[in-house]
Short mmCIF file of C-alpha atoms in Angstrom, two decimals:
data_model
loop_
_atom_site.label_atom_id
_atom_site.label_comp_id
_atom_site.label_asym_id
_atom_site.label_seq_id
_atom_site.Cartn_x
_atom_site.Cartn_y
_atom_site.Cartn_z
CA MET A 1 41.46 3.20 -10.71
CA TYR A 2 42.21 1.99 -14.26
CA LYS A 3 44.03 -1.37 -14.12
CA VAL A 4 47.16 -1.74 -16.26
CA ILE A 5 49.32 -4.73 -17.32
CA ILE A 6 52.87 -4.29 -18.71
CA VAL A 7 54.15 -6.82 -21.28
CA ASP A 8 57.81 -6.81 -22.36
CA ASP A 9 60.53 -9.44 -22.54
CA GLU A 10 63.03 -7.06 -20.90
CA LYS A 11 62.56 -7.28 -17.14
CA LEU A 12 64.55 -4.11 -16.53
CA LEU A 13 62.21 -2.13 -18.79
CA ARG A 14 59.17 -3.55 -17.03
CA GLN A 15 60.55 -2.59 -13.60
CA GLY A 16 61.48 0.87 -14.85
CA PHE A 17 57.96 1.32 -16.17
CA ILE A 18 56.39 0.20 -12.89
CA HIS A 19 58.54 2.45 -10.72
CA MET A 20 58.71 5.42 -13.07
CA THR A 21 56.11 7.35 -11.01
CA ASP A 22 53.28 7.02 -8.55
CA TRP A 23 50.71 5.92 -11.11
CA SER A 24 47.86 6.08 -8.59
CA VAL A 25 48.13 9.88 -8.60
CA ASN A 26 46.98 9.77 -12.23
CA GLY A 27 44.29 7.18 -11.58
CA PHE A 28 46.20 4.05 -12.71
CA GLU A 29 47.15 0.81 -10.95
CA ILE A 30 49.79 -1.61 -12.32
CA VAL A 31 48.20 -4.96 -11.49
CA GLY A 32 50.80 -7.21 -13.19
CA ASP A 33 53.65 -7.60 -15.68
CA ALA A 34 54.52 -10.36 -18.16
CA SER A 35 57.47 -11.30 -20.39
CA ASN A 36 55.40 -12.45 -23.39
CA GLY A 37 51.88 -12.68 -24.79
CA ILE A 38 51.12 -16.09 -23.28
CA GLU A 39 51.85 -14.88 -19.74
CA ALA A 40 49.97 -11.67 -20.51
CA LEU A 41 46.78 -13.54 -21.45
CA GLU A 42 46.85 -15.40 -18.11
CA LEU A 43 47.12 -12.05 -16.28
CA VAL A 44 44.33 -10.57 -18.40
CA GLU A 45 42.04 -13.46 -17.50
CA ARG A 46 42.85 -13.03 -13.82
CA TYR A 47 42.75 -9.22 -13.45
CA GLN A 48 40.49 -8.03 -16.30
CA PRO A 49 42.61 -4.89 -16.94
CA ASP A 50 41.50 -1.70 -18.68
CA ILE A 51 44.83 -1.08 -20.45
CA VAL A 52 47.61 -3.38 -21.77
CA VAL A 53 50.98 -1.84 -22.67
CA THR A 54 52.89 -4.35 -24.81
CA ASP A 55 56.12 -4.66 -26.74
CA ILE A 56 55.86 -5.93 -30.33
CA ARG A 57 58.87 -8.29 -30.52
CA MET A 58 58.70 -10.98 -27.84
CA PRO A 59 59.36 -14.73 -27.72
CA GLY A 60 56.51 -17.23 -27.44
CA MET A 61 53.72 -14.83 -28.47
CA ASP A 62 54.56 -11.42 -29.84
CA GLY A 63 52.62 -8.16 -29.42
CA ILE A 64 50.85 -8.50 -32.79
CA GLU A 65 49.26 -11.84 -31.91
CA LEU A 66 48.50 -10.62 -28.38
CA THR A 67 46.72 -7.53 -29.79
CA ARG A 68 44.72 -9.72 -32.20
CA ILE A 69 43.54 -12.03 -29.40
CA LEU A 70 42.77 -9.16 -27.00
CA LYS A 71 40.60 -7.38 -29.58
CA GLN A 72 38.76 -10.60 -30.38
CA ARG A 73 38.09 -11.63 -26.79
CA TYR A 74 38.21 -8.38 -24.82
CA LYS A 75 37.09 -5.56 -27.10
CA ASP A 76 37.01 -2.98 -24.32
CA ILE A 77 40.71 -3.35 -23.37
CA GLN A 78 42.83 -0.45 -24.64
CA VAL A 79 46.17 -1.57 -26.18
CA ILE A 80 49.29 0.65 -26.32
CA VAL A 81 52.22 -0.71 -28.36
CA LEU A 82 55.96 -0.22 -27.64
CA SER A 83 58.16 -0.44 -30.71
CA SER A 84 61.60 0.26 -32.22
CA TYR A 85 62.34 2.41 -35.31
CA ASN A 86 62.42 -0.56 -37.67
CA ASP A 87 59.12 -2.03 -36.36
CA PHE A 88 56.87 0.46 -38.16
CA GLU A 89 55.23 -2.17 -40.43
CA TYR A 90 54.40 -4.20 -37.34
CA VAL A 91 53.05 -1.08 -35.64
CA LYS A 92 50.71 -0.48 -38.58
CA GLU A 93 49.43 -4.01 -38.27
CA THR A 94 48.67 -3.61 -34.56
CA LEU A 95 46.88 -0.35 -35.20
CA GLN A 96 44.78 -2.04 -37.88
CA LEU A 97 43.96 -4.76 -35.37
CA GLY A 98 42.66 -2.15 -32.92
CA ALA A 99 45.62 -0.89 -30.89
CA LEU A 100 44.99 2.63 -29.66
CA ASP A 101 48.50 4.17 -29.87
CA TYR A 102 52.22 3.38 -30.03
CA ILE A 103 55.38 4.72 -28.37
CA LEU A 104 58.92 4.47 -29.69
CA LYS A 105 60.99 2.73 -27.03
CA PRO A 106 64.33 4.49 -27.87
CA LYS A 107 62.73 7.93 -27.38
CA MET A 108 60.25 6.96 -24.64
CA GLN A 109 59.81 9.71 -22.03
CA TYR A 110 57.70 9.81 -18.90
CA THR A 111 55.34 12.33 -20.50
CA ASP A 112 54.87 10.08 -23.56
CA LEU A 113 53.72 7.25 -21.36
CA VAL A 114 51.41 9.44 -19.30
CA ASN A 115 49.86 11.01 -22.42
CA ALA A 116 49.29 7.60 -24.01
CA MET A 117 47.77 6.23 -20.81
CA GLU A 118 45.52 9.29 -20.44
CA LYS A 119 44.42 8.85 -24.05
CA ALA A 120 43.56 5.19 -23.32
CA LYS A 121 41.64 6.18 -20.19
CA ALA A 122 39.66 8.83 -22.07
CA ASN A 123 38.93 6.47 -24.96
CA LYS A 124 37.65 3.76 -22.62
CA HIS A 125 35.52 6.30 -20.77
CA HIS A 126 33.94 7.52 -24.02
CA LYS A 127 33.22 3.98 -25.12
CA GLU A 128 31.56 3.21 -21.81
CA LEU A 129 29.43 6.34 -22.10
CA ALA A 130 28.48 5.41 -25.64
CA LYS A 131 27.60 1.89 -24.54
CA ASP A 132 25.53 3.21 -21.61
CA THR A 133 23.78 5.69 -23.91
CA GLN A 134 23.04 2.99 -26.46
CA SER A 135 21.76 0.68 -23.74
CA GLU A 136 19.63 3.46 -22.27
CA LEU A 137 18.21 4.34 -25.69
CA ARG A 138 17.34 0.70 -26.33
CA LYS A 139 15.77 0.49 -22.89
CA LYS A 140 13.67 3.61 -23.50
CA SER A 141 12.71 2.37 -26.95
CA MET A 142 11.59 -0.97 -25.51
CA GLN A 143 9.65 0.75 -22.72
CA SER A 144 7.94 2.93 -25.31
CA PHE A 145 7.01 -0.21 -27.26
CA PHE A 146 5.57 -1.86 -24.15
CA LYS A 147 3.41 1.18 -23.38
CA SER A 148 2.18 1.34 -26.98
CA LEU A 149 1.39 -2.37 -26.75
CA LEU A 150 -1.01 -1.63 -23.88
CA CYS A 151 -2.58 1.57 -25.15
CA GLU A 152 -2.49 1.81 -28.96
CA THR A 153 -5.45 0.04 -30.51
CA SER A 154 -4.50 0.70 -34.15
CA GLN A 155 -1.42 -1.56 -34.33
CA THR A 156 -1.61 -4.71 -36.46
CA ASP A 157 -0.43 -8.10 -35.29
CA GLU A 158 2.24 -8.07 -38.01
CA ALA A 159 3.67 -4.74 -36.89
CA ILE A 160 3.69 -5.82 -33.24
CA LEU A 161 5.38 -9.13 -34.10
CA GLU A 162 8.11 -7.27 -36.02
CA GLN A 163 8.98 -5.25 -32.92
CA ILE A 164 8.84 -8.34 -30.69
CA ILE A 165 11.39 -9.98 -32.97
CA ALA A 166 13.52 -6.81 -33.15
CA PHE A 167 13.74 -6.66 -29.34
CA SER A 168 14.38 -10.44 -29.14
CA LEU A 169 11.42 -10.95 -26.81
CA PRO A 170 10.46 -14.61 -26.21
CA LEU A 171 6.79 -14.07 -27.01
CA GLN A 172 4.98 -16.03 -29.73
CA PRO A 173 1.64 -15.62 -31.51
CA GLY A 174 -1.02 -17.93 -30.11
CA PRO A 175 -2.70 -18.53 -26.73
CA MET A 176 -1.47 -16.02 -24.15
CA ARG A 177 -2.52 -14.34 -20.92
CA LEU A 178 -1.97 -10.82 -19.67
CA ILE A 179 -1.23 -10.58 -15.94
CA SER A 180 -1.35 -7.27 -14.09
CA ILE A 181 0.60 -7.27 -10.80
CA GLN A 182 -0.32 -4.48 -8.40
CA LEU A 183 2.18 -3.68 -5.66
CA GLU A 184 1.90 -1.96 -2.29
CA LEU A 185 5.06 -1.43 -0.26
CA LEU A 186 4.64 -2.08 3.44
CA GLU A 187 4.96 0.92 5.74
CA THR A 188 8.10 1.03 7.90
CA ASN A 189 8.90 2.97 11.05
CA SER A 190 11.94 4.55 9.44
CA ALA A 191 12.11 6.28 6.10
CA SER A 192 15.66 4.97 5.63
CA ASP A 193 14.39 1.38 5.93
CA ALA A 194 11.74 1.84 3.24
CA PRO A 195 12.71 0.53 -0.21
CA GLN A 196 12.51 2.94 -3.11
CA GLU A 197 9.51 2.07 -5.27
CA GLY A 198 11.32 2.29 -8.63
CA GLU A 199 14.37 0.41 -7.39
CA PHE A 200 12.29 -2.40 -5.93
CA THR A 201 10.13 -2.68 -9.04
CA ASN A 202 13.18 -2.91 -11.31
CA THR A 203 14.53 -5.77 -9.21
CA ILE A 204 11.27 -7.71 -9.55
CA VAL A 205 11.01 -6.99 -13.29
CA ASN A 206 14.59 -8.18 -13.90
CA GLU A 207 14.00 -11.37 -11.93
CA LEU A 208 10.75 -12.19 -13.71
CA GLN A 209 12.21 -11.30 -17.10
CA ALA A 210 15.17 -13.63 -16.49
CA MET A 211 12.77 -16.49 -15.69
CA LEU A 212 10.68 -15.79 -18.80
CA LEU A 213 13.80 -15.69 -20.97
CA GLN A 214 14.89 -19.00 -19.54
CA GLN A 215 11.51 -20.56 -20.28
CA GLN A 216 11.17 -18.67 -23.59
CA ASN A 217 7.48 -17.96 -23.01
CA GLY A 218 6.88 -14.28 -22.26
CA CYS A 219 8.02 -10.83 -21.16
CA CYS A 220 7.67 -8.57 -18.13
CA PHE A 221 7.79 -4.77 -17.78
CA ALA A 222 6.74 -1.98 -15.41
CA VAL A 223 3.88 0.36 -16.28
CA ASN A 224 4.71 2.46 -13.19
CA PRO A 225 6.57 1.82 -9.91
CA LEU A 226 3.55 0.00 -8.45
CA GLN A 227 2.25 -1.93 -11.45
CA LEU A 228 3.91 -4.69 -13.46
CA ILE A 229 2.67 -6.44 -16.57
CA VAL A 230 3.50 -10.02 -17.58
CA ILE A 231 2.48 -11.38 -21.01
CA MET A 232 2.89 -15.15 -21.22
CA ASN A 233 2.30 -17.86 -23.79
CA THR A 234 0.44 -20.23 -21.49
CA SER A 235 -2.87 -22.02 -21.39
CA GLU A 236 -2.34 -23.37 -17.86
CA ASP A 237 -1.76 -21.76 -14.47
CA GLU A 238 2.02 -21.63 -14.97
CA TYR A 239 2.09 -17.99 -13.93
CA ARG A 240 1.67 -18.96 -10.27
CA ASP A 241 4.89 -21.01 -10.24
CA LEU A 242 6.70 -18.25 -12.13
CA ILE A 243 5.63 -15.22 -10.11
CA ALA A 244 5.42 -16.59 -6.54
CA PRO A 245 9.22 -17.13 -6.10
CA ALA A 246 9.95 -13.54 -7.12
CA PHE A 247 7.93 -12.26 -4.15
CA ALA A 248 8.76 -15.02 -1.65
CA ALA A 249 11.42 -13.05 0.21
CA CYS A 250 9.97 -9.57 -0.38
CA ASP A 251 8.29 -7.31 2.17
CA VAL A 252 5.66 -6.15 -0.30
CA GLN A 253 1.97 -6.76 -0.81
CA HIS A 254 1.01 -7.86 -4.30
CA TRP A 255 -2.10 -8.94 -6.20
CA LEU A 256 -2.39 -10.71 -9.55
CA CYS A 257 -5.18 -9.86 -11.97
CA VAL A 258 -5.23 -12.52 -14.72
CA SER A 259 -6.96 -12.29 -18.08
CA GLU A 260 -8.75 -15.02 -19.95
CA LEU A 261 -6.84 -16.59 -22.85
CA PHE A 262 -6.54 -14.56 -26.06
CA SER A 263 -4.60 -15.15 -29.28
CA GLU A 264 -3.99 -11.85 -31.05
CA PHE A 265 -1.38 -9.26 -30.05
CA SER A 266 -3.81 -6.56 -31.17
CA ASP A 267 -6.22 -7.69 -28.41
CA ILE A 268 -3.79 -6.60 -25.69
CA PRO A 269 -5.13 -3.01 -25.23
CA SER A 270 -8.73 -4.15 -24.67
CA VAL A 271 -7.60 -6.98 -22.36
CA TYR A 272 -5.49 -4.50 -20.38
CA GLN A 273 -8.42 -2.12 -19.97
CA ARG A 274 -10.57 -4.94 -18.58
CA LEU A 275 -7.88 -5.82 -16.04
CA LEU A 276 -7.56 -2.17 -15.02
CA ALA A 277 -11.29 -2.13 -14.27
CA LEU A 278 -10.91 -5.26 -12.11
CA SER A 279 -7.81 -4.13 -10.24
CA PRO A 280 -9.60 -2.10 -7.51
CA TYR A 281 -11.45 -5.26 -6.43
CA ARG A 282 -8.28 -6.54 -4.77
CA PHE A 283 -9.99 -4.69 -1.91
CA TYR A 284 -11.71 -8.02 -1.19
CA ILE A 285 -8.74 -10.41 -1.19
CA ASN A 286 -5.45 -10.91 0.64
CA SER A 287 -1.99 -10.10 -0.67
CA GLY A 288 -0.65 -12.81 -3.00
CA SER A 289 -4.14 -13.73 -4.22
CA VAL A 290 -5.25 -14.03 -7.82
CA MET A 291 -8.23 -12.33 -9.44
CA LYS A 292 -9.59 -13.79 -12.68
CA GLU A 293 -11.98 -12.12 -15.06
CA ALA A 294 -14.45 -15.01 -14.91
CA GLU A 295 -14.57 -14.91 -11.09
CA LEU A 296 -15.43 -11.22 -10.94
CA ALA A 297 -18.22 -11.13 -13.47
CA GLU A 298 -20.88 -9.56 -11.20
CA LEU A 299 -19.71 -6.08 -10.20
CA LYS A 300 -21.98 -3.54 -8.48
CA THR A 301 -21.33 0.18 -8.55
CA SER A 302 -23.50 1.13 -5.56
CA MET A 303 -24.15 0.00 -1.99
CA ASP A 304 -27.85 0.10 -1.14
CA LEU A 305 -28.05 0.01 2.64
CA PRO A 306 -31.52 0.24 4.28
CA PHE A 307 -30.74 3.29 6.41
CA LYS A 308 -34.27 3.66 7.84
CA ASN A 309 -33.95 0.20 9.36
CA PHE A 310 -31.15 1.62 11.53
CA ASN A 311 -33.54 4.00 13.34
CA GLU A 312 -34.64 1.49 15.96
CA TYR A 313 -31.00 0.63 16.70
CA ILE A 314 -30.02 4.30 16.96
CA ASP A 315 -32.99 5.05 19.21
CA LYS A 316 -32.02 2.15 21.50
CA GLN A 317 -28.37 3.12 21.23
CA ASP A 318 -27.59 -0.38 19.93
CA PHE A 319 -24.53 0.40 17.80
CA PRO A 320 -23.22 -3.20 17.83
CA GLY A 321 -26.56 -4.08 16.19
CA ILE A 322 -25.90 -1.56 13.40
CA TYR A 323 -22.42 -3.00 12.87
CA GLU A 324 -23.80 -6.54 12.64
CA LYS A 325 -26.32 -5.44 10.00
CA VAL A 326 -23.63 -3.76 7.87
CA GLN A 327 -21.19 -6.65 8.31
CA GLN A 328 -23.87 -9.16 7.26
CA PHE A 329 -24.69 -7.05 4.20
CA ILE A 330 -21.04 -7.12 3.08
CA THR A 331 -20.64 -10.83 3.88
CA ASP A 332 -23.72 -11.72 1.84
CA SER A 333 -22.43 -9.68 -1.12
CA ILE A 334 -19.09 -11.49 -1.08
CA GLN A 335 -20.61 -14.96 -0.66
CA THR A 336 -22.94 -14.41 -3.60
CA LYS A 337 -20.05 -12.84 -5.60
CA ASN A 338 -22.01 -9.62 -6.06
CA TYR A 339 -18.91 -7.56 -5.52
CA ILE A 340 -19.50 -3.88 -4.77
CA ASP A 341 -17.16 -1.21 -6.05
CA PRO A 342 -14.71 -0.47 -3.17
CA TYR A 343 -15.36 3.25 -3.60
CA ALA A 344 -19.09 2.58 -3.13
CA ILE A 345 -18.38 0.56 0.06
CA ARG A 346 -16.25 3.32 1.57
CA ASN A 347 -18.85 5.89 0.58
CA GLY A 348 -21.62 3.68 2.01
CA PHE A 349 -19.82 3.40 5.35
CA ILE A 350 -19.38 7.17 5.43
CA GLU A 351 -23.12 7.54 4.82
CA VAL A 352 -23.84 5.19 7.74
CA CYS A 353 -21.83 7.44 10.07
CA TYR A 354 -23.41 10.57 8.64
CA TYR A 355 -26.93 9.13 9.03
CA ILE A 356 -26.32 8.17 12.68
CA ILE A 357 -25.02 11.65 13.55
CA HIS A 358 -27.92 13.27 11.67
CA ARG A 359 -30.44 11.08 13.51
CA LEU A 360 -28.90 11.94 16.89
CA ASP A 361 -29.11 15.59 15.89
CA GLU A 362 -32.81 15.24 15.12
CA MET A 363 -33.33 13.78 18.59
CA GLY A 364 -32.13 17.02 20.14
CA LEU A 365 -28.87 15.69 21.56
CA GLU A 366 -25.93 18.00 22.11
CA ILE A 367 -23.43 16.32 19.77
CA ASP A 368 -21.19 19.22 18.74
CA GLU A 369 -18.16 17.07 19.52
CA LEU A 370 -19.37 14.35 17.15
CA HIS A 371 -19.80 16.94 14.40
CA LYS A 372 -16.18 17.97 14.96
CA ARG A 373 -15.01 14.37 14.79
CA LYS A 374 -17.01 13.30 11.75
CA ILE A 375 -14.44 14.57 9.20
CA THR A 376 -11.81 12.43 10.94
CA PHE A 377 -14.24 9.50 10.85
CA PHE A 378 -14.80 9.95 7.11
CA LYS A 379 -11.09 10.24 6.29
CA SER A 380 -10.24 7.11 8.26
CA ILE A 381 -12.79 5.19 6.17
CA GLU A 382 -11.47 6.67 2.92
CA ASN A 383 -7.91 5.56 3.78
CA THR A 384 -8.76 1.88 4.29
CA ARG A 385 -7.05 -0.54 1.88
CA ASN A 386 -9.29 -3.59 2.11
CA VAL A 387 -12.73 -4.68 3.23
CA THR A 388 -11.47 -6.08 6.55
CA ASP A 389 -9.84 -2.76 7.47
CA CYS A 390 -12.96 -0.90 6.37
CA LEU A 391 -15.19 -2.95 8.68
CA GLN A 392 -12.74 -2.58 11.57
CA VAL A 393 -12.65 1.20 11.15
CA LEU A 394 -16.46 1.36 11.05
CA LYS A 395 -16.65 -0.72 14.24
CA HIS A 396 -14.16 1.61 15.93
CA ILE A 397 -16.16 4.68 14.90
CA LEU A 398 -19.42 3.19 16.21
CA ASN A 399 -17.67 2.41 19.50
CA GLU A 400 -16.52 6.03 19.69
CA ILE A 401 -20.05 7.30 19.13
CA GLU A 402 -21.41 4.91 21.76
CA THR A 403 -18.75 6.00 24.28
CA PHE A 404 -19.47 9.65 23.58
CA LEU A 405 -23.19 9.19 24.20
CA LYS A 406 -22.55 7.29 27.44
CA ASP A 407 -20.35 10.13 28.63
CA SER A 408 -23.06 12.60 27.63
CA ARG A 409 -25.59 10.79 29.77
CA ASN A 410 -23.47 11.56 32.81
CA GLY A 411 -24.70 15.17 32.79
CA ASN A 412 -24.36 16.63 29.32
CA TYR A 413 -28.07 16.50 28.54
CA SER A 414 -29.72 18.40 25.72
CA PRO A 415 -31.67 21.59 26.62
CA THR A 416 -34.96 19.73 26.07
CA VAL A 417 -34.07 16.90 28.47
CA LYS A 418 -32.70 19.38 31.00
CA SER A 419 -36.01 21.25 30.91
CA ILE A 420 -37.98 18.02 31.35
CA ILE A 421 -35.85 16.97 34.34
CA TYR A 422 -36.34 20.39 35.93
CA PHE A 423 -40.11 20.15 35.33
CA ILE A 424 -40.24 16.68 36.93
CA HIS A 425 -38.40 17.90 40.03
CA GLN A 426 -40.78 20.83 40.32
CA HIS A 427 -44.00 18.82 39.80
CA TYR A 428 -43.32 15.23 40.94
CA ARG A 429 -45.73 15.77 43.88
CA GLU A 430 -48.53 16.32 41.35
CA ASP A 431 -50.31 13.80 39.19
CA ILE A 432 -47.90 13.84 36.27
CA SER A 433 -47.00 11.09 33.76
CA LEU A 434 -45.20 10.50 30.49
CA GLN A 435 -48.37 11.49 28.64
CA SER A 436 -48.88 14.77 30.54
CA ILE A 437 -45.19 15.74 30.22
CA ALA A 438 -45.28 15.05 26.46
CA LEU A 439 -48.27 17.37 26.16
CA GLN A 440 -46.54 20.00 28.30
CA PHE A 441 -43.50 20.04 25.96
CA HIS A 442 -45.44 19.49 22.74
CA LEU A 443 -43.60 16.24 22.00
CA ASN A 444 -44.65 12.88 20.69
CA LYS A 445 -44.94 10.48 23.66
CA SER A 446 -42.90 7.72 21.96
CA TYR A 447 -40.21 10.16 20.81
CA LEU A 448 -40.01 11.69 24.31
CA SER A 449 -39.57 8.24 25.86
CA GLN A 450 -36.75 7.33 23.41
CA LEU A 451 -35.03 10.69 23.78
CA PHE A 452 -35.13 10.61 27.60
CA LYS A 453 -33.79 7.06 27.79
CA LEU A 454 -31.08 7.72 25.23
CA GLN A 455 -29.68 10.59 27.29
CA THR A 456 -30.31 9.46 30.85
CA GLY A 457 -30.04 5.70 30.49
CA GLU A 458 -33.50 5.05 32.01
CA THR A 459 -37.12 5.59 31.06
CA LEU A 460 -38.96 8.73 32.13
CA ASN A 461 -41.44 6.69 34.20
CA ASN A 462 -38.63 4.98 36.11
CA TYR A 463 -36.91 8.33 36.66
CA LEU A 464 -40.16 9.75 38.11
CA ILE A 465 -40.74 6.68 40.30
CA ASN A 466 -37.17 6.69 41.66
CA LEU A 467 -37.40 10.42 42.41
CA ARG A 468 -40.69 9.96 44.32
CA ILE A 469 -39.43 6.93 46.28
CA ASP A 470 -36.20 8.76 47.24
CA GLU A 471 -38.35 11.58 48.61
CA ALA A 472 -40.61 9.05 50.39
CA LYS A 473 -37.60 7.41 52.06
CA ALA A 474 -36.43 10.81 53.31
CA LEU A 475 -39.88 11.52 54.78
CA LEU A 476 -40.20 8.04 56.34
CA ARG A 477 -36.94 8.54 58.20
CA GLN A 478 -38.68 11.39 60.09
CA SER A 479 -40.60 10.26 63.22
CA SER A 480 -43.54 12.60 62.53
CA SER A 481 -44.33 11.10 59.11
CA ASN A 482 -46.96 8.46 58.47
CA ILE A 483 -47.68 6.40 55.40
CA TYR A 484 -50.71 8.40 54.32
CA THR A 485 -49.03 11.83 54.52
CA VAL A 486 -45.93 10.50 52.73
CA CYS A 487 -48.10 9.03 50.00
CA GLN A 488 -49.88 12.36 49.45
CA ALA A 489 -46.62 14.33 49.61
CA ILE A 490 -44.98 12.52 46.74
CA GLY A 491 -47.88 12.48 44.29
CA TYR A 492 -49.61 9.15 44.99
CA SER A 493 -53.32 9.26 45.86
CA ASN A 494 -53.65 5.54 46.61
CA PRO A 495 -51.64 4.33 49.70
CA SER A 496 -51.97 0.68 48.60
CA TYR A 497 -50.48 1.35 45.19
CA PHE A 498 -47.73 3.46 46.82
CA GLY A 499 -46.92 0.51 49.11
CA GLN A 500 -46.58 -1.83 46.13
CA VAL A 501 -44.28 0.54 44.27
CA PHE A 502 -42.15 1.24 47.34
CA LYS A 503 -41.62 -2.47 48.08
CA LYS A 504 -40.70 -3.17 44.46
CA VAL A 505 -38.04 -0.44 44.47
CA VAL A 506 -36.71 -0.68 48.05
CA GLY A 507 -37.36 -4.35 48.80
CA MET A 508 -39.55 -3.79 51.89
CA LYS A 509 -42.85 -2.16 52.87
CA PRO A 510 -42.92 1.58 53.79
CA SER A 511 -43.82 0.66 57.39
CA GLU A 512 -40.85 -1.72 57.65
CA TYR A 513 -38.53 0.96 56.30
CA SER A 514 -39.87 3.55 58.75
CA LYS A 515 -39.27 1.20 61.74
CA LEU A 516 -35.59 0.98 60.82
CA TYR A 517 -35.23 4.65 61.70
CA ASN A 518 -38.01 5.19 64.26
CA LYS A 519 -37.71 2.60 67.03
#
């Protein structure tokens, strides 16, 4: 609705105007009426109308003076003048002062009023569009300047300063810092609850810009919805006190990357490029933290993990040991400030997982399921946002591999181990050993021992001993069996040695065990 005030010293005319029609149908609302210019100004202050319809001749303050004051104080208010035949010179004066139109009171018709009001509405609408367009053009022009400030290396300090002055930015030549603020919006359970990136960024930019204007020491703008730039005239750590309040009540993660001091506007592009190179290293720090160029001087582009040193841990199925080694490697790098490129860390963790799976493959294990899962493992590492998450994901993956292998030991043996177990069951009565079985299957004795334990959870020798003793117990429970025949039946040639082994496993001598069942 367009708000309208009627000003005329004739009350009857004002009432007739108000009740002439249902003005709301045409998009108007009569918010007040006054008998002279003084009363009208009070109503204008109170209601902030869009249109004022005023008579010219009135006591106290006439329509000419009212029009003059309105156009000085409230340039956007549209003024329509009511006049008599002999008021034409006064009408001309009001038009020169900025009145939009006039209507002759003696001939005033309903349609004249509506047409004049519609003209005022249209004129105000066009002015608002023009103002919005002009504001938008200035905004785009300023944004273009900011982007050129970061990227164009050929601009002189004089040319940059001219534009700073033209845009009335409170930025002076001399010591300054460039601060890059990287944002990450927190994930929400509902899409409707999630703030729009651009909308949120604009709010932060406006708040920071207002603070900088108040302090007259810098400017702020958005490079994209998730990156802000602040340029400040400061040689101290004032930026902390400025920026922290803007994020105090916000559900957003943010990191500050702060340049060293520089003095020339033309240095801004090179300073910005250095900060861009540092930005990924927020991987190492918590939200709200500050990264300074001087503190991140030692940057490594690769992660050199000693993969071969993991073999003994893989062979023993000691995955917590592998995790501790990797965690210590990362901790040492951070403590010595030898920061590794986050991409290299993620890639290094992926290589750890790949190496473990490859090693298990070489050992002859049936790990088809791990091969299916490895792409999921790799993607989960790639999607981590910081070093803590990356380590937690690696730990989870190693736990998954360990659990899988434990489940495999419950019967899902590799073909090689299955064949060895079958061979042992067929030949345990003979003089067989780890060495003879390794020769039978053309395997290295050490490798065979590691492979068998990895899949079954016990050494091959123990497996053979337990199998023989179980058979001996079954024979000893029979009344016709004696120690010597049992010893020979299960592959032991020395009854004394058999007795020692039996007692160690069962907890009693063979004769004592036999008496339990043959009284």
